[in-house]
Amino acid sequence: MAGAAQERRQHVLRAIVADYIASHEPVGSKALVERHRFNVSPATIRNDMAALEAAGLIVQQHASSGRIPTEKAYRAFVDSIHELKPLSSAERSAIVSFLEGGVDVEDVLRRSVQLLSQLTRQAAVVQMPTLNASRVKHCEVVLLSPVRVLLVLITDAGRVEQRNVELEHECTAGHVARLRELLNQLLGGKTLTEASAALTQILTKADNAQPADFDEAVYHSHTSRCVTVLKETLVEQPTDRLILSGASNLSRIARDFPTGLHTLLEALEEQVVILKLLANVQDLGHVSVVIGDETQDDGLRGASVVAMGYGLDGATLGGLGVVGPTHMDYSQAMSKVHAVAHYVSQVLGRS
């Protein structure tokens, strides 16, 4: 009997969560019995609700009102979702067609968050491919002036990073050609982490070199400056970027965020917390859900993040997901995030 009662309470909890997500209104025992056809009396359901309340899973805002789920209830609800609803063939075709229209990696990712925000009516975010996970495809050196060069680093994931380098001496076309050849030999095919040792070695070599003439000394000076900039700005302090879309969707539910919508928008704009959450999404096949206080950030109180990684050849390049209220439609959000992340990986793999 006790086992049956416990199982029924789990069904009652899922019903309360589902009804509250659908209506955003407190859920009463009578409505539960009528809507979900529990083969017990409203009094039994009220007893179940009292037990769920005692367990911290639901709360009653007023003496005469129904119950609303707590973050603990949302966690139990999400953990009970074992299968995601598949998209229709029309939905899948529309997603792939829209993403394949991207002209480059950044455009594909920008399209992905536009699509996600429209599909879920939440704010959507995507992390640009992390430099630590990407491999250097090419390093271009462009002479901007006699004492300034532009280093353009292109990764296999399509990410492009540019750095201006101020030189101590005038640079010639010959120096540029030698620098280009050297940097591509050092960096080609390597992650920036792997390239760090090679950069350190060449920097030490350049600093300790005994040039045969002034021109060679100038070239070594250029090498030292370029390698130093690459190490300090890319290898040791890589910058991650976030693309955001659909923040205006949150304005319709501004009252649902305890600290106010402006606080949540500030957290999104500052990017730090969201990037950290997305960086923790490493499994390409698994949707991660972080609910309310689990984000460990005051700016995201009352908000949840549903995310999944995207990547190439089994390697995760970044995370993609949605940010919305804790009462979001988790089943739908998880299904849409999974689908879009999957097709982003597929499109990138064909580009």
JSON list of C-alpha atoms in Angstrom, two decimals, residues 182 198-210 220 223:
[
{"chain": "A", "resi": 182, "resn": "LEU", "atom": "CA", "xyz": [57.30, 30.01, -39.05]},
{"chain": "A", "resi": 198, "resn": "ALA", "atom": "CA", "xyz": [56.27, 25.34, -29.18]},
{"chain": "A", "resi": 199, "resn": "LEU", "atom": "CA", "xyz": [55.64, 29.08, -28.79]},
{"chain": "A", "resi": 200, "resn": "THR", "atom": "CA", "xyz": [57.62, 29.16, -25.56]},
{"chain": "A", "resi": 201, "resn": "GLN", "atom": "CA", "xyz": [60.49, 27.33, -27.23]},
{"chain": "A", "resi": 202, "resn": "ILE", "atom": "CA", "xyz": [60.63, 29.65, -30.22]},
{"chain": "A", "resi": 203, "resn": "LEU", "atom": "CA", "xyz": [60.35, 32.69, -27.96]},
{"chain": "A", "resi": 204, "resn": "THR", "atom": "CA", "xyz": [63.31, 31.54, -25.92]},
{"chain": "A", "resi": 205, "resn": "LYS", "atom": "CA", "xyz": [65.24, 30.80, -29.09]},
{"chain": "A", "resi": 206, "resn": "ALA", "atom": "CA", "xyz": [64.49, 34.24, -30.52]},
{"chain": "A", "resi": 207, "resn": "ASP", "atom": "CA", "xyz": [65.46, 36.01, -27.30]},
{"chain": "A", "resi": 208, "resn": "ASN", "atom": "CA", "xyz": [68.75, 34.10, -27.04]},
{"chain": "A", "resi": 209, "resn": "ALA", "atom": "CA", "xyz": [69.65, 34.27, -30.71]},
{"chain": "A", "resi": 210, "resn": "GLN", "atom": "CA", "xyz": [72.97, 35.71, -31.85]},
{"chain": "A", "resi": 220, "resn": "HIS", "atom": "CA", "xyz": [64.16, 37.95, -34.36]},
{"chain": "A", "resi": 223, "resn": "THR", "atom": "CA", "xyz": [59.29, 37.00, -34.03]}
]
